[in-house]
PDB file of C-alpha atoms in Angstrom:
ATOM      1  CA  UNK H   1     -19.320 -27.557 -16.391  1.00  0.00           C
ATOM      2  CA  UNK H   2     -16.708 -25.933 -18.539  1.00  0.00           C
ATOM      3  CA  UNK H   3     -17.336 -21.977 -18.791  1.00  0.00           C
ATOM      4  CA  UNK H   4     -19.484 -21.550 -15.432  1.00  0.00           C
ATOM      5  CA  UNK H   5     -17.956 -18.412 -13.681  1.00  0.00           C
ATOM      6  CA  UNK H   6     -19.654 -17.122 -10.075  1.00  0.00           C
ATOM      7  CA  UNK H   7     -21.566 -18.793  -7.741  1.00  0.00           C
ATOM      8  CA  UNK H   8     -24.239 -21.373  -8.484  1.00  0.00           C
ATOM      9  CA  UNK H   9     -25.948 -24.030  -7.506  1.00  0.00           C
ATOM     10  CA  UNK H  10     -26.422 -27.755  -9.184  1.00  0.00           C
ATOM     11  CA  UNK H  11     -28.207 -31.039  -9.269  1.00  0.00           C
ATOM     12  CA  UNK H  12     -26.630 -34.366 -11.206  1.00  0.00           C
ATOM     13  CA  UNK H  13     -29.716 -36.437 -13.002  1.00  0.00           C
ATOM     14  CA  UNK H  14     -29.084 -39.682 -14.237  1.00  0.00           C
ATOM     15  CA  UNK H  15     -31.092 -41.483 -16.102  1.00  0.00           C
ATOM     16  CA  UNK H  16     -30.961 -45.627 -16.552  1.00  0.00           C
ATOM     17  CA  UNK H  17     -33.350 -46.470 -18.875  1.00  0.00           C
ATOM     18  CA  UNK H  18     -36.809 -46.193 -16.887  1.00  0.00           C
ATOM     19  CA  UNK H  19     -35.622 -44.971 -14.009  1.00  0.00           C
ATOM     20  CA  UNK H  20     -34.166 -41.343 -12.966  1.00  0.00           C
ATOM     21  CA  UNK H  21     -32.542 -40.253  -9.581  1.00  0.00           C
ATOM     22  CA  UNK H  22     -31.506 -36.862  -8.844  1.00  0.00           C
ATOM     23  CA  UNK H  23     -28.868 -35.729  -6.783  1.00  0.00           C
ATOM     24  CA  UNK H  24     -28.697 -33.153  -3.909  1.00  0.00           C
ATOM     25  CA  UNK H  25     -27.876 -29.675  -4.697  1.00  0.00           C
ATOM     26  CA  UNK H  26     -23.991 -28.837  -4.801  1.00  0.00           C
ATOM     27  CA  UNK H  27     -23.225 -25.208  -4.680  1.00  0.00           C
ATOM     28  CA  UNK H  28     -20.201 -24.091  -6.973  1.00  0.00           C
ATOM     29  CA  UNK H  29     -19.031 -21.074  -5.428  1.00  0.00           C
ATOM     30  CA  UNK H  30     -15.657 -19.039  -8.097  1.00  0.00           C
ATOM     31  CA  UNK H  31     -13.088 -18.124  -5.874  1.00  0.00           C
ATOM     32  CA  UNK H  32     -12.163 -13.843  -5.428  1.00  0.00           C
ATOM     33  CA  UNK H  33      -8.816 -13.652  -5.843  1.00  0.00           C
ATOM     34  CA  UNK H  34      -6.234 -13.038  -2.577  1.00  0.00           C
ATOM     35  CA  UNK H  35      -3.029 -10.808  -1.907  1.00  0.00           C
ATOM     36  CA  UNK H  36      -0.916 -10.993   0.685  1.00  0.00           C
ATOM     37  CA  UNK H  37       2.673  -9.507   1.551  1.00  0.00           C
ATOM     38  CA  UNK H  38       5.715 -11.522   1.647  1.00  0.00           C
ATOM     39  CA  UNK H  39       6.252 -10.069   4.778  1.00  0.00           C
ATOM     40  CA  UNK H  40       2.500 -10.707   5.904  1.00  0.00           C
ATOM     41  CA  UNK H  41       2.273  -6.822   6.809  1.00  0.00           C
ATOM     42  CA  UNK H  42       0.245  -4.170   4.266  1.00  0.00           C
ATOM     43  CA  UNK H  43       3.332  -1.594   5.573  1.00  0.00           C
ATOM     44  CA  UNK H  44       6.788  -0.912   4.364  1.00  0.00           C
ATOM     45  CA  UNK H  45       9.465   0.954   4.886  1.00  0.00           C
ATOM     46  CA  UNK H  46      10.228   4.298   2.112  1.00  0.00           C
ATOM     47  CA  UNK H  47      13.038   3.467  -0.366  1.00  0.00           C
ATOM     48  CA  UNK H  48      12.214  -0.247   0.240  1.00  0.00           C
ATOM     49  CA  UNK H  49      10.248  -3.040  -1.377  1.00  0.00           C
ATOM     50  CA  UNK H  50       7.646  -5.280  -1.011  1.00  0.00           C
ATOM     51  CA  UNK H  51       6.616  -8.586  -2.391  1.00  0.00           C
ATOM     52  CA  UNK H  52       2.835  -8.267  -3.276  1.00  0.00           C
ATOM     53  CA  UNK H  53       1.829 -12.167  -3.726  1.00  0.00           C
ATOM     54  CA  UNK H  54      -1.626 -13.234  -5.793  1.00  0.00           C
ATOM     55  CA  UNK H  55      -3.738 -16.418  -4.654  1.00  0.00           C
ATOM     56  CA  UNK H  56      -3.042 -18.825  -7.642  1.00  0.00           C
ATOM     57  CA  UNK H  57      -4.764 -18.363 -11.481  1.00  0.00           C
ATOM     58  CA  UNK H  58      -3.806 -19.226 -15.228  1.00  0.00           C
ATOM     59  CA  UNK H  59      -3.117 -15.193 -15.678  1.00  0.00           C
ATOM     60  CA  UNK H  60      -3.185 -11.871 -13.801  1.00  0.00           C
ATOM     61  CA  UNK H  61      -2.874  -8.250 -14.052  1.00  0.00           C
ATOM     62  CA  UNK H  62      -2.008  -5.890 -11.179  1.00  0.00           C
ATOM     63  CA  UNK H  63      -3.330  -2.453 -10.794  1.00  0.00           C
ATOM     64  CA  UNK H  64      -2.338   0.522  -8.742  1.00  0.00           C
ATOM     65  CA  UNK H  65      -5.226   3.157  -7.826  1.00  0.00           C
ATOM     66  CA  UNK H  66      -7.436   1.536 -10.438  1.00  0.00           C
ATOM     67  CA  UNK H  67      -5.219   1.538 -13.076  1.00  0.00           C
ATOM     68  CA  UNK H  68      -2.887  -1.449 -14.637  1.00  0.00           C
ATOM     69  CA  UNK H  69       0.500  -1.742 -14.339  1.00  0.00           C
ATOM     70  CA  UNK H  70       2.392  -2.528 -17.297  1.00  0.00           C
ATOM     71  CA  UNK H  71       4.634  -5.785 -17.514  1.00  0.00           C
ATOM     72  CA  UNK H  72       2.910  -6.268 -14.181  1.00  0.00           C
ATOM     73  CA  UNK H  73       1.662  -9.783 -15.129  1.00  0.00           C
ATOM     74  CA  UNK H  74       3.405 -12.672 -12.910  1.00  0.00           C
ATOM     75  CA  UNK H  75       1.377 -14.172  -9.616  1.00  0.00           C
ATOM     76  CA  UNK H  76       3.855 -11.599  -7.329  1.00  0.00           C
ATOM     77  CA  UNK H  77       4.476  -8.176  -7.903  1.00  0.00           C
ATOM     78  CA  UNK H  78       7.040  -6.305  -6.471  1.00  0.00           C
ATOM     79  CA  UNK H  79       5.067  -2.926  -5.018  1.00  0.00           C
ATOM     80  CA  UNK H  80       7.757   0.009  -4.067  1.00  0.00           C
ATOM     81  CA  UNK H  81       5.326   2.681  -3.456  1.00  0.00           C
ATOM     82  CA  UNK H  82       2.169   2.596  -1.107  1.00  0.00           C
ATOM     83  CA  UNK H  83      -1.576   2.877  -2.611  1.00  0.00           C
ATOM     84  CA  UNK H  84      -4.457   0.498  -3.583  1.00  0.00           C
ATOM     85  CA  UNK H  85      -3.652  -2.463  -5.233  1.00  0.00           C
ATOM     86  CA  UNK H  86      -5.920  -5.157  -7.044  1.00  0.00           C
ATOM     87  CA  UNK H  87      -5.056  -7.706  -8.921  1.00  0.00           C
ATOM     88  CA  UNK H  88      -7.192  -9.266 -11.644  1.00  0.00           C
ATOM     89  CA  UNK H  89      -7.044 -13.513 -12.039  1.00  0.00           C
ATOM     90  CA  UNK H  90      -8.359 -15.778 -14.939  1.00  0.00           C
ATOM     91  CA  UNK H  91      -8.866 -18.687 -13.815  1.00  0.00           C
ATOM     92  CA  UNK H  92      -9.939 -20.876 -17.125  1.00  0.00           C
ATOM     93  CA  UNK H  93     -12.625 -18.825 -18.638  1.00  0.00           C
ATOM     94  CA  UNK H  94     -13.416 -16.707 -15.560  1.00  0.00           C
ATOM     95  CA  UNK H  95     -12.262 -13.769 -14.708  1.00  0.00           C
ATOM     96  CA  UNK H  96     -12.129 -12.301 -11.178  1.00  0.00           C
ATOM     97  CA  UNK H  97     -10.809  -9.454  -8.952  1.00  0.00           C
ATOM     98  CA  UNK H  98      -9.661  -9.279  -5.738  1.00  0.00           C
ATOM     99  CA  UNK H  99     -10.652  -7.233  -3.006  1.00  0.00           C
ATOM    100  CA  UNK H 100      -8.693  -3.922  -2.628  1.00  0.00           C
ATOM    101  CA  UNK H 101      -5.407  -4.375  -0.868  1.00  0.00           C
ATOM    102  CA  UNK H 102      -4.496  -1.298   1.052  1.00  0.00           C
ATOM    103  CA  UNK H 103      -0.516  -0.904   0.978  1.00  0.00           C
ATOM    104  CA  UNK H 104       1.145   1.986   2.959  1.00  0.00           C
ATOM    105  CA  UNK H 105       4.411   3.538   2.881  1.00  0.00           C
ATOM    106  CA  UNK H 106       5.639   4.405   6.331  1.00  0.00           C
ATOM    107  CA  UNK H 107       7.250   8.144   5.544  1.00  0.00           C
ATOM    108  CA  UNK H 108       7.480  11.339   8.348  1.00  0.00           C
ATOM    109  CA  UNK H 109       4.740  13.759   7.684  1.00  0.00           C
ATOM    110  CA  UNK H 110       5.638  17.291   8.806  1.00  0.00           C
ATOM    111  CA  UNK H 111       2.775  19.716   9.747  1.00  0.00           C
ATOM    112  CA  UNK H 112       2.945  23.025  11.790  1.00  0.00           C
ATOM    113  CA  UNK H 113       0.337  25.013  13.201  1.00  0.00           C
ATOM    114  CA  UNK H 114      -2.422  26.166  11.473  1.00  0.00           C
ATOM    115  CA  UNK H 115      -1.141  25.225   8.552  1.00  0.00           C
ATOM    116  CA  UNK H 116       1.660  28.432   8.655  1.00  0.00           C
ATOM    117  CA  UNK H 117       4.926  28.128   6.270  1.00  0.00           C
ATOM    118  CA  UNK H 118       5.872  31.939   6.112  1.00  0.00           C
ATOM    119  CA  UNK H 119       7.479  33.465   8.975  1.00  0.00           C
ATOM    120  CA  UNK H 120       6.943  37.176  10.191  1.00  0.00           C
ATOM    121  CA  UNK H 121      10.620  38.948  11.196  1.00  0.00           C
ATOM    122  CA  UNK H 122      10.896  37.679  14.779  1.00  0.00           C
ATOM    123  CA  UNK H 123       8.387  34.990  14.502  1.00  0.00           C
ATOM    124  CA  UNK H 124       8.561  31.109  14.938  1.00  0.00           C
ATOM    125  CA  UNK H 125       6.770  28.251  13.636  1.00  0.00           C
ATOM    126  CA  UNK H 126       6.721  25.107  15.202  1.00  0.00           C
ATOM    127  CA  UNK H 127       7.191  22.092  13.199  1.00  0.00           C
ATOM    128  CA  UNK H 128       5.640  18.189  14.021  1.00  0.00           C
ATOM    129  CA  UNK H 129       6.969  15.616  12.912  1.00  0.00           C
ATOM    130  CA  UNK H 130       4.453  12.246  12.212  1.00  0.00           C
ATOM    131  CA  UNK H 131       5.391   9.858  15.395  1.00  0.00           C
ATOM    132  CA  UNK H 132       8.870   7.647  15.654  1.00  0.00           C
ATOM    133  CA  UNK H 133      11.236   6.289  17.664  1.00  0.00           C
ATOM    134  CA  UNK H 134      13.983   8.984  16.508  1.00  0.00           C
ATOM    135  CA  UNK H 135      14.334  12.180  14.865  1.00  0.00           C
ATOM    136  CA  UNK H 136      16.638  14.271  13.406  1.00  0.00           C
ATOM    137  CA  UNK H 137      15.806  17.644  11.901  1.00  0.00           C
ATOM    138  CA  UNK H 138      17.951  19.155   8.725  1.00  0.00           C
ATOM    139  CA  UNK H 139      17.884  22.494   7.030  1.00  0.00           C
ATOM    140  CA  UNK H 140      18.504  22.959   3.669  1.00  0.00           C
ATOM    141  CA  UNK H 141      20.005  19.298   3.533  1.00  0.00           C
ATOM    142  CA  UNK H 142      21.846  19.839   6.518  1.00  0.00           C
ATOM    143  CA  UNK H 143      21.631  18.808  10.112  1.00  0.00           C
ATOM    144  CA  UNK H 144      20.922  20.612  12.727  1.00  0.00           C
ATOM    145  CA  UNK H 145      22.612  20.285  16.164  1.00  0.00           C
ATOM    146  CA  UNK H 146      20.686  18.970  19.235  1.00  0.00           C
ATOM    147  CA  UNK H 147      16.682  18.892  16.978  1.00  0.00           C
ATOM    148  CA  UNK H 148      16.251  15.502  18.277  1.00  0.00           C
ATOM    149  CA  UNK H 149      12.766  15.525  18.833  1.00  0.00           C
ATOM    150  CA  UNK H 150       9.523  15.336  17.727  1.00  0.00           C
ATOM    151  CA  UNK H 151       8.863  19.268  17.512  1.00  0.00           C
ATOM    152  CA  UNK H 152      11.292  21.548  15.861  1.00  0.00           C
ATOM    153  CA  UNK H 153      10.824  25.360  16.282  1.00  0.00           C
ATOM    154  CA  UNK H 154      12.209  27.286  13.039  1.00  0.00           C
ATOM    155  CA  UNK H 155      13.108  30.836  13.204  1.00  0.00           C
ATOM    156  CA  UNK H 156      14.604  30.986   9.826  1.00  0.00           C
ATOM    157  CA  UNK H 157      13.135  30.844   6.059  1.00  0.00           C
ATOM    158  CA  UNK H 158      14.524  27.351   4.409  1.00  0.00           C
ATOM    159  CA  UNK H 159      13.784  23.704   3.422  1.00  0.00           C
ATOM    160  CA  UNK H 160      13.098  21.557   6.290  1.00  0.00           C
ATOM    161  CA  UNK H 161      13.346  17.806   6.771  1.00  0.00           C
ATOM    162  CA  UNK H 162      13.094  15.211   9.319  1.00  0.00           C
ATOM    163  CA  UNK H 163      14.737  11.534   9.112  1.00  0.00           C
ATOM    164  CA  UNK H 164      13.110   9.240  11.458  1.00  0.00           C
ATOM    165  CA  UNK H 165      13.105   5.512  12.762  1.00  0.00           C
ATOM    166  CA  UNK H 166      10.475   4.115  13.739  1.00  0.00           C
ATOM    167  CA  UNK H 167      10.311   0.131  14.059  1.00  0.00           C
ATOM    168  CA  UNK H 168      12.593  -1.642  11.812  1.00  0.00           C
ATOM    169  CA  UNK H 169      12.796   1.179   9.381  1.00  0.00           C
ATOM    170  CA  UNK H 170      15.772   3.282   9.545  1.00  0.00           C
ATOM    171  CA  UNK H 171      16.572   6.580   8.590  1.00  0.00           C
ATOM    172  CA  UNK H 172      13.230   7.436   6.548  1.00  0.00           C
ATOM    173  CA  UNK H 173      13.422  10.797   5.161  1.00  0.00           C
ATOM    174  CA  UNK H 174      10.119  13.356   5.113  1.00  0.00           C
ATOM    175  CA  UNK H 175       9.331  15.142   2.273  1.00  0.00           C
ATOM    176  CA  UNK H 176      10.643  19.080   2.347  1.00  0.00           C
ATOM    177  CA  UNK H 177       8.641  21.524   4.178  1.00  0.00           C
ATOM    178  CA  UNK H 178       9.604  25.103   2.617  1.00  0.00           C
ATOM    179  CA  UNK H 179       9.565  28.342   4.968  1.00  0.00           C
ATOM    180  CA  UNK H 180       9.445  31.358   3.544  1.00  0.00           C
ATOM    181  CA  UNK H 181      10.215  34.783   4.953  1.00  0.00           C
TER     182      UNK H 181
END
């Protein structure tokens, strides 16, 4: 049954001289391809890794948003940004994909209001910051005093960041959200 890939279903005839018997039907069903984490989760922390595990296969190629990733050809990969990941098997002569294997990055998302990032003289603009256990607000790379919480109110042009917890990851920083006067 060498080079039968997908799903299909067979009989076994045997023949003894003048008489024939035929079997029931077996179905042959090819196996799609599995991932799963190392840690069993589809999140991670930002700045961290994650251990992106294949089911088993002769070969395989992992992709990233559709496209392969070089040298990425072992049954793990080691994923350290969040996205949609495949990964292609051979088994044999067949060839298979997996299912799409959603992988996100836990990272602070700051928004304001209305979507506002200028400032009028005498104005504020209130900053959110995605939901965590802790905050901490910085300016221009540096704290600022007592903006522990999930809203920050800025009444000042500048780049503004939040580090967060939130589970078991630790100091997570957001990307900058400029102000401008």
């Amino acid at each position: 049954m060498e080079g039968i890939c997908g799903a299909n279903a067979f009989t076994v005839e045997i023949i003894d001289g003048a008489c024939t018997d035929t079997s029931g039907v077996y179905e042959l069903s090819f196996i799609i391809p599995t991932i799963i984490s190392n840690t069993g989760l589809n999140t991670f922390c930002s700045g961290s890794i994650i251990d992106l595990i294949s089911s088993p296969g002769d070969s395989y190629q992992w992709a990233l948003d559709g496209i392969d990733i070089p040298s990425a050809t072992d049954q793990t990969y080691t994923a350290n940004q969040g996205g949609i990941y495949t990964v292609t098997v051979v088994n044999g002569s067949c060839t298979s994909i997996s299912a799409d294997y959603v992988l996100t990055e836990i990272i602070p998302l700051i928004s304001s209001g209305g979507g506002i990032d200028s400032l009028c003289p005498g104005s504020t603009i209130d900053l959110t910051s995605s939901l965590a256990d802790t905050y901490q607000w910085s300016i221009d790379g540096i704290d600022i005093s007592g903006a522990n919480s999930q809203t920050y109110t800025a009444d000042v042009e500048g780049s503004y960041t939040v580090t967060v917890s939130l589970g078991t990851c630790t100091n997570i920083t957001s990307l900058e959200f400029v102000i401008t006067e």
